[in-house]
PDB file of C-alpha atoms in Angstrom:
ATOM      1  CA  UNK A 226     -26.399  23.619 -22.757  1.00  0.00           C
ATOM      2  CA  UNK A 227     -25.254  23.445 -26.046  1.00  0.00           C
ATOM      3  CA  UNK A 228     -22.643  25.833 -27.075  1.00  0.00           C
ATOM      4  CA  UNK A 229     -25.227  26.831 -29.885  1.00  0.00           C
ATOM      5  CA  UNK A 230     -26.460  28.348 -26.538  1.00  0.00           C
ATOM      6  CA  UNK A 231     -23.832  29.730 -24.702  1.00  0.00           C
ATOM      7  CA  UNK A 232     -20.221  29.688 -25.103  1.00  0.00           C
ATOM      8  CA  UNK A 233     -19.774  28.099 -22.252  1.00  0.00           C
ATOM      9  CA  UNK A 234     -16.456  27.382 -19.888  1.00  0.00           C
ATOM     10  CA  UNK A 235     -14.315  26.140 -22.826  1.00  0.00           C
ATOM     11  CA  UNK A 236     -14.453  28.349 -25.170  1.00  0.00           C
ATOM     12  CA  UNK A 237     -14.212  31.357 -22.842  1.00  0.00           C
ATOM     13  CA  UNK A 238     -11.476  29.702 -21.748  1.00  0.00           C
ATOM     14  CA  UNK A 239      -9.881  29.326 -25.640  1.00  0.00           C
ATOM     15  CA  UNK A 240     -11.158  32.567 -26.237  1.00  0.00           C
ATOM     16  CA  UNK A 241      -8.942  33.855 -22.667  1.00  0.00           C
ATOM     17  CA  UNK A 242      -5.667  32.115 -23.802  1.00  0.00           C
ATOM     18  CA  UNK A 243      -5.837  34.087 -26.416  1.00  0.00           C
ATOM     19  CA  UNK A 244      -4.921  37.248 -24.842  1.00  0.00           C
ATOM     20  CA  UNK A 245      -2.131  34.995 -22.930  1.00  0.00           C
ATOM     21  CA  UNK A 246      -0.691  34.240 -26.699  1.00  0.00           C
ATOM     22  CA  UNK A 247      -1.369  38.339 -27.000  1.00  0.00           C
ATOM     23  CA  UNK A 248       1.567  39.493 -23.667  1.00  0.00           C
ATOM     24  CA  UNK A 249       3.692  36.324 -24.569  1.00  0.00           C
ATOM     25  CA  UNK A 250       4.288  37.254 -29.146  1.00  0.00           C
ATOM     26  CA  UNK A 251       4.904  40.603 -28.361  1.00  0.00           C
ATOM     27  CA  UNK A 252       8.272  40.202 -26.327  1.00  0.00           C
ATOM     28  CA  UNK A 253       9.270  36.679 -28.111  1.00  0.00           C
ATOM     29  CA  UNK A 254      12.831  36.151 -28.331  1.00  0.00           C
ATOM     30  CA  UNK A 255      13.295  34.744 -31.543  1.00  0.00           C
ATOM     31  CA  UNK A 256      12.242  31.300 -30.885  1.00  0.00           C
ATOM     32  CA  UNK A 257       9.261  29.389 -33.385  1.00  0.00           C
ATOM     33  CA  UNK A 258       9.027  26.111 -32.114  1.00  0.00           C
ATOM     34  CA  UNK A 259       8.614  22.945 -34.809  1.00  0.00           C
ATOM     35  CA  UNK A 260      10.155  25.877 -37.699  1.00  0.00           C
ATOM     36  CA  UNK A 261      13.561  25.431 -37.758  1.00  0.00           C
ATOM     37  CA  UNK A 262      13.872  25.523 -42.020  1.00  0.00           C
ATOM     38  CA  UNK A 263      12.187  28.722 -42.647  1.00  0.00           C
ATOM     39  CA  UNK A 264      15.374  29.786 -45.807  1.00  0.00           C
ATOM     40  CA  UNK A 265      16.622  33.002 -46.285  1.00  0.00           C
ATOM     41  CA  UNK A 266      14.208  36.928 -46.247  1.00  0.00           C
ATOM     42  CA  UNK A 267      11.035  37.320 -45.369  1.00  0.00           C
ATOM     43  CA  UNK A 268       7.840  34.851 -46.214  1.00  0.00           C
ATOM     44  CA  UNK A 269       4.397  35.977 -47.238  1.00  0.00           C
ATOM     45  CA  UNK A 270       2.726  32.703 -45.457  1.00  0.00           C
ATOM     46  CA  UNK A 271       3.051  30.432 -42.977  1.00  0.00           C
ATOM     47  CA  UNK A 272       0.891  27.457 -41.939  1.00  0.00           C
ATOM     48  CA  UNK A 273       0.538  26.728 -38.493  1.00  0.00           C
ATOM     49  CA  UNK A 274      -1.538  24.724 -35.613  1.00  0.00           C
ATOM     50  CA  UNK A 275      -0.129  21.648 -36.565  1.00  0.00           C
ATOM     51  CA  UNK A 276      -0.674  23.050 -40.918  1.00  0.00           C
ATOM     52  CA  UNK A 277      -4.626  23.441 -39.725  1.00  0.00           C
ATOM     53  CA  UNK A 278      -4.489  27.154 -40.365  1.00  0.00           C
ATOM     54  CA  UNK A 279      -2.682  29.386 -43.136  1.00  0.00           C
ATOM     55  CA  UNK A 280      -1.841  32.480 -41.531  1.00  0.00           C
ATOM     56  CA  UNK A 281      -0.994  34.873 -44.816  1.00  0.00           C
ATOM     57  CA  UNK A 282      -1.236  39.524 -44.419  1.00  0.00           C
ATOM     58  CA  UNK A 283      -2.500  41.528 -47.072  1.00  0.00           C
ATOM     59  CA  UNK A 284      -0.299  42.778 -50.112  1.00  0.00           C
ATOM     60  CA  UNK A 285       2.569  44.553 -48.831  1.00  0.00           C
ATOM     61  CA  UNK A 286       2.704  42.164 -46.059  1.00  0.00           C
ATOM     62  CA  UNK A 287       5.358  39.541 -44.104  1.00  0.00           C
ATOM     63  CA  UNK A 288       6.112  37.370 -41.726  1.00  0.00           C
ATOM     64  CA  UNK A 289       8.181  37.740 -38.876  1.00  0.00           C
ATOM     65  CA  UNK A 290      10.099  34.716 -38.299  1.00  0.00           C
ATOM     66  CA  UNK A 291      12.148  36.021 -35.182  1.00  0.00           C
ATOM     67  CA  UNK A 292       9.241  37.150 -32.921  1.00  0.00           C
ATOM     68  CA  UNK A 293       7.010  34.419 -34.513  1.00  0.00           C
ATOM     69  CA  UNK A 294       6.121  30.796 -32.544  1.00  0.00           C
ATOM     70  CA  UNK A 295       4.424  27.623 -33.291  1.00  0.00           C
ATOM     71  CA  UNK A 296       3.335  25.362 -30.186  1.00  0.00           C
ATOM     72  CA  UNK A 297       0.673  22.855 -29.084  1.00  0.00           C
ATOM     73  CA  UNK A 298       0.058  25.874 -26.246  1.00  0.00           C
ATOM     74  CA  UNK A 299      -0.889  27.467 -29.758  1.00  0.00           C
ATOM     75  CA  UNK A 300       0.484  30.499 -32.267  1.00  0.00           C
ATOM     76  CA  UNK A 301       1.797  32.988 -32.633  1.00  0.00           C
ATOM     77  CA  UNK A 302       2.221  35.233 -35.527  1.00  0.00           C
ATOM     78  CA  UNK A 303       3.763  38.202 -35.943  1.00  0.00           C
ATOM     79  CA  UNK A 304       3.594  40.792 -39.684  1.00  0.00           C
ATOM     80  CA  UNK A 305       5.537  43.286 -40.475  1.00  0.00           C
ATOM     81  CA  UNK A 306       6.199  45.459 -43.805  1.00  0.00           C
ATOM     82  CA  UNK A 307       8.123  43.545 -46.390  1.00  0.00           C
ATOM     83  CA  UNK A 308      10.155  45.974 -47.386  1.00  0.00           C
ATOM     84  CA  UNK A 309      10.909  46.686 -43.152  1.00  0.00           C
ATOM     85  CA  UNK A 310      11.470  43.130 -43.075  1.00  0.00           C
ATOM     86  CA  UNK A 311      13.682  43.125 -46.223  1.00  0.00           C
ATOM     87  CA  UNK A 312      16.414  46.015 -45.094  1.00  0.00           C
ATOM     88  CA  UNK A 313      15.095  48.328 -47.867  1.00  0.00           C
ATOM     89  CA  UNK A 314      14.404  52.509 -46.728  1.00  0.00           C
ATOM     90  CA  UNK A 315      10.936  52.596 -48.361  1.00  0.00           C
ATOM     91  CA  UNK A 316       7.503  49.988 -47.394  1.00  0.00           C
ATOM     92  CA  UNK A 317       3.698  50.650 -47.094  1.00  0.00           C
ATOM     93  CA  UNK A 318       2.939  54.222 -46.417  1.00  0.00           C
ATOM     94  CA  UNK A 319       3.016  54.575 -42.120  1.00  0.00           C
ATOM     95  CA  UNK A 320       3.217  49.624 -42.351  1.00  0.00           C
ATOM     96  CA  UNK A 321       1.325  48.791 -39.730  1.00  0.00           C
ATOM     97  CA  UNK A 322       2.911  46.218 -36.805  1.00  0.00           C
ATOM     98  CA  UNK A 323      -0.225  42.840 -37.724  1.00  0.00           C
ATOM     99  CA  UNK A 324      -0.036  39.997 -35.536  1.00  0.00           C
ATOM    100  CA  UNK A 325      -2.733  36.918 -36.056  1.00  0.00           C
ATOM    101  CA  UNK A 326      -2.981  34.673 -32.887  1.00  0.00           C
ATOM    102  CA  UNK A 327      -4.575  31.027 -33.360  1.00  0.00           C
ATOM    103  CA  UNK A 328      -5.914  28.233 -30.181  1.00  0.00           C
ATOM    104  CA  UNK A 329      -4.865  24.974 -29.531  1.00  0.00           C
ATOM    105  CA  UNK A 330      -6.832  21.746 -30.977  1.00  0.00           C
ATOM    106  CA  UNK A 331      -9.764  20.912 -28.546  1.00  0.00           C
ATOM    107  CA  UNK A 332     -11.286  18.566 -27.613  1.00  0.00           C
ATOM    108  CA  UNK A 333     -14.135  19.781 -29.935  1.00  0.00           C
ATOM    109  CA  UNK A 334     -13.731  22.189 -32.495  1.00  0.00           C
ATOM    110  CA  UNK A 335     -14.239  26.277 -31.090  1.00  0.00           C
ATOM    111  CA  UNK A 336     -18.060  27.847 -33.425  1.00  0.00           C
ATOM    112  CA  UNK A 337     -18.569  30.467 -31.122  1.00  0.00           C
ATOM    113  CA  UNK A 338     -20.813  32.948 -33.374  1.00  0.00           C
ATOM    114  CA  UNK A 339     -19.606  36.893 -33.173  1.00  0.00           C
ATOM    115  CA  UNK A 340     -23.041  36.983 -30.299  1.00  0.00           C
ATOM    116  CA  UNK A 341     -21.290  34.369 -28.031  1.00  0.00           C
ATOM    117  CA  UNK A 342     -17.479  36.392 -28.216  1.00  0.00           C
ATOM    118  CA  UNK A 343     -19.019  40.154 -27.595  1.00  0.00           C
ATOM    119  CA  UNK A 344     -21.288  38.668 -24.656  1.00  0.00           C
ATOM    120  CA  UNK A 345     -17.369  37.076 -23.209  1.00  0.00           C
ATOM    121  CA  UNK A 346     -15.355  39.519 -24.809  1.00  0.00           C
ATOM    122  CA  UNK A 347     -17.618  42.599 -23.205  1.00  0.00           C
ATOM    123  CA  UNK A 348     -17.425  40.630 -19.387  1.00  0.00           C
ATOM    124  CA  UNK A 349     -14.550  41.194 -16.699  1.00  0.00           C
ATOM    125  CA  UNK A 350     -12.483  38.140 -18.298  1.00  0.00           C
ATOM    126  CA  UNK A 351     -12.237  38.660 -21.753  1.00  0.00           C
ATOM    127  CA  UNK A 352     -11.367  42.213 -20.883  1.00  0.00           C
ATOM    128  CA  UNK A 353      -8.649  41.387 -19.075  1.00  0.00           C
ATOM    129  CA  UNK A 354      -7.965  38.284 -22.256  1.00  0.00           C
ATOM    130  CA  UNK A 355      -7.529  41.840 -24.079  1.00  0.00           C
ATOM    131  CA  UNK A 356      -4.980  43.360 -21.451  1.00  0.00           C
ATOM    132  CA  UNK A 357      -1.298  42.459 -22.261  1.00  0.00           C
ATOM    133  CA  UNK A 358      -0.863  42.049 -18.137  1.00  0.00           C
ATOM    134  CA  UNK A 359      -4.408  40.626 -17.849  1.00  0.00           C
ATOM    135  CA  UNK A 360      -5.490  42.577 -15.435  1.00  0.00           C
ATOM    136  CA  UNK A 361      -9.533  44.131 -17.118  1.00  0.00           C
ATOM    137  CA  UNK A 362      -9.373  47.731 -16.287  1.00  0.00           C
ATOM    138  CA  UNK A 363      -6.362  48.364 -18.155  1.00  0.00           C
ATOM    139  CA  UNK A 364      -8.762  47.442 -21.956  1.00  0.00           C
ATOM    140  CA  UNK A 365     -11.088  49.669 -23.135  1.00  0.00           C
ATOM    141  CA  UNK A 366     -13.628  49.075 -25.666  1.00  0.00           C
ATOM    142  CA  UNK A 367     -13.805  52.409 -28.114  1.00  0.00           C
ATOM    143  CA  UNK A 368     -15.893  50.260 -30.558  1.00  0.00           C
ATOM    144  CA  UNK A 369     -17.506  47.169 -30.680  1.00  0.00           C
ATOM    145  CA  UNK A 370     -19.192  45.514 -33.848  1.00  0.00           C
ATOM    146  CA  UNK A 371     -20.596  42.518 -35.466  1.00  0.00           C
ATOM    147  CA  UNK A 372     -19.905  41.297 -39.143  1.00  0.00           C
ATOM    148  CA  UNK A 373     -21.912  37.525 -39.687  1.00  0.00           C
ATOM    149  CA  UNK A 374     -19.904  34.838 -37.979  1.00  0.00           C
ATOM    150  CA  UNK A 375     -16.054  37.717 -37.397  1.00  0.00           C
ATOM    151  CA  UNK A 376     -15.938  39.917 -34.195  1.00  0.00           C
ATOM    152  CA  UNK A 377     -15.024  43.462 -34.024  1.00  0.00           C
ATOM    153  CA  UNK A 378     -13.062  45.095 -31.633  1.00  0.00           C
ATOM    154  CA  UNK A 379     -11.306  48.397 -31.417  1.00  0.00           C
ATOM    155  CA  UNK A 380      -9.090  48.010 -28.272  1.00  0.00           C
ATOM    156  CA  UNK A 381      -7.567  50.668 -25.387  1.00  0.00           C
ATOM    157  CA  UNK A 382      -4.530  48.677 -23.870  1.00  0.00           C
ATOM    158  CA  UNK A 383      -2.571  50.906 -21.157  1.00  0.00           C
ATOM    159  CA  UNK A 384      -1.571  47.967 -19.918  1.00  0.00           C
ATOM    160  CA  UNK A 385       2.056  47.607 -18.415  1.00  0.00           C
ATOM    161  CA  UNK A 386       3.943  45.181 -20.852  1.00  0.00           C
ATOM    162  CA  UNK A 387       3.446  46.717 -23.778  1.00  0.00           C
ATOM    163  CA  UNK A 388       5.608  47.359 -26.704  1.00  0.00           C
ATOM    164  CA  UNK A 389       6.118  50.961 -25.542  1.00  0.00           C
ATOM    165  CA  UNK A 390       6.859  51.785 -29.611  1.00  0.00           C
ATOM    166  CA  UNK A 391       3.554  51.220 -30.274  1.00  0.00           C
ATOM    167  CA  UNK A 392       0.239  52.610 -29.735  1.00  0.00           C
ATOM    168  CA  UNK A 393      -2.322  52.234 -26.941  1.00  0.00           C
ATOM    169  CA  UNK A 394      -5.149  51.733 -29.737  1.00  0.00           C
ATOM    170  CA  UNK A 395      -5.873  48.518 -31.965  1.00  0.00           C
ATOM    171  CA  UNK A 396      -8.612  47.107 -34.115  1.00  0.00           C
ATOM    172  CA  UNK A 397      -8.852  43.519 -33.949  1.00  0.00           C
ATOM    173  CA  UNK A 398     -10.963  40.794 -35.119  1.00  0.00           C
ATOM    174  CA  UNK A 399     -12.001  37.538 -33.122  1.00  0.00           C
ATOM    175  CA  UNK A 400     -13.342  34.493 -35.183  1.00  0.00           C
ATOM    176  CA  UNK A 401     -13.838  30.565 -35.646  1.00  0.00           C
ATOM    177  CA  UNK A 402     -11.807  29.442 -38.203  1.00  0.00           C
ATOM    178  CA  UNK A 403     -11.413  25.514 -39.198  1.00  0.00           C
ATOM    179  CA  UNK A 404     -12.385  24.815 -35.307  1.00  0.00           C
ATOM    180  CA  UNK A 405     -10.089  27.204 -33.482  1.00  0.00           C
ATOM    181  CA  UNK A 406     -10.585  30.425 -32.684  1.00  0.00           C
ATOM    182  CA  UNK A 407      -7.974  33.047 -34.903  1.00  0.00           C
ATOM    183  CA  UNK A 408      -7.956  36.797 -33.268  1.00  0.00           C
ATOM    184  CA  UNK A 409      -6.284  39.153 -35.731  1.00  0.00           C
ATOM    185  CA  UNK A 410      -5.448  42.786 -34.757  1.00  0.00           C
ATOM    186  CA  UNK A 411      -3.637  45.801 -36.464  1.00  0.00           C
ATOM    187  CA  UNK A 412      -1.028  48.274 -34.091  1.00  0.00           C
ATOM    188  CA  UNK A 413       0.400  51.722 -35.811  1.00  0.00           C
ATOM    189  CA  UNK A 414       3.928  52.411 -34.838  1.00  0.00           C
ATOM    190  CA  UNK A 415       4.317  55.392 -32.433  1.00  0.00           C
ATOM    191  CA  UNK A 416       6.841  56.912 -34.328  1.00  0.00           C
ATOM    192  CA  UNK A 417       4.672  56.510 -37.972  1.00  0.00           C
ATOM    193  CA  UNK A 418       1.143  56.446 -37.301  1.00  0.00           C
ATOM    194  CA  UNK A 419      -1.977  55.275 -38.692  1.00  0.00           C
ATOM    195  CA  UNK A 420      -4.845  56.820 -38.853  1.00  0.00           C
ATOM    196  CA  UNK A 421      -7.854  55.033 -37.558  1.00  0.00           C
ATOM    197  CA  UNK A 422      -8.867  54.492 -41.068  1.00  0.00           C
ATOM    198  CA  UNK A 423      -5.812  53.548 -42.242  1.00  0.00           C
ATOM    199  CA  UNK A 424      -6.538  50.659 -38.695  1.00  0.00           C
ATOM    200  CA  UNK A 425      -9.267  49.377 -39.669  1.00  0.00           C
ATOM    201  CA  UNK A 426      -9.003  48.991 -44.070  1.00  0.00           C
ATOM    202  CA  UNK A 427      -5.946  47.034 -43.063  1.00  0.00           C
ATOM    203  CA  UNK A 428      -7.996  44.730 -40.591  1.00  0.00           C
ATOM    204  CA  UNK A 429     -10.106  44.808 -43.297  1.00  0.00           C
ATOM    205  CA  UNK A 430      -7.812  43.682 -45.970  1.00  0.00           C
ATOM    206  CA  UNK A 431      -6.216  41.590 -43.135  1.00  0.00           C
ATOM    207  CA  UNK A 432      -8.995  40.011 -42.705  1.00  0.00           C
ATOM    208  CA  UNK A 433     -10.209  38.916 -46.307  1.00  0.00           C
ATOM    209  CA  UNK A 434      -6.467  37.776 -47.154  1.00  0.00           C
ATOM    210  CA  UNK A 435      -6.503  35.122 -43.823  1.00  0.00           C
ATOM    211  CA  UNK A 436     -10.569  34.187 -44.692  1.00  0.00           C
ATOM    212  CA  UNK A 437      -8.754  33.545 -48.985  1.00  0.00           C
ATOM    213  CA  UNK A 438      -6.128  31.396 -46.976  1.00  0.00           C
ATOM    214  CA  UNK A 439      -8.332  29.033 -45.687  1.00  0.00           C
ATOM    215  CA  UNK A 440     -11.316  29.147 -47.357  1.00  0.00           C
ATOM    216  CA  UNK A 441     -12.540  25.376 -48.314  1.00  0.00           C
ATOM    217  CA  UNK A 442     -11.000  23.701 -51.871  1.00  0.00           C
ATOM    218  CA  UNK A 443     -14.189  23.505 -53.585  1.00  0.00           C
ATOM    219  CA  UNK A 444     -14.506  19.038 -54.889  1.00  0.00           C
ATOM    220  CA  UNK A 445     -14.360  17.851 -57.548  1.00  0.00           C
ATOM    221  CA  UNK A 446     -17.541  17.909 -59.958  1.00  0.00           C
ATOM    222  CA  UNK A 447     -18.436  14.842 -62.339  1.00  0.00           C
ATOM    223  CA  UNK A 448     -19.258  15.223 -66.111  1.00  0.00           C
TER     224      UNK A 448
END
């Protein structure tokens, strides 16, 4: 059955791979495979996945190079306050921790609809993919909604291995972009918490920045 009718096993497997990347990425050990020359200081944008997807955060957020990785099995990019990454004392009010996950390349471009993504992520396998320990019973979907081609989720993850300095609730967005699945997330620090509205607004800004950076170029028009 075509992917337009149902997500299919391959599409579900790719979404599950995003959950695995989330687990490995949060414990990144300073390695960013294949990227050895970033220059000094934080950067605001980074091309990953064979240069097919540009990851960029909203204003005030930069790439944490030490916590990011780009591999054939998928890409994980960690973003934080530019001021904090530059060693400055002040940054955005209640800055969050942002992540971008980009699925690996597959034989066929990934283009599931928001409805197909929702069906999968509501399933036991889908909730397991959202968990740090791959257990569906540690994840609660507090809110889930579709916005065009994007699936927005508010997730509570109480799994083992989750970073202790982050709150257990996050906002996430999953969508197809340039033939790959992309998952964006906004997490809040325990010490300097964001409100729910701030987290959702930051996710909206993150999504807008990603769309702008990855928009198809407008073809030249003949006079």
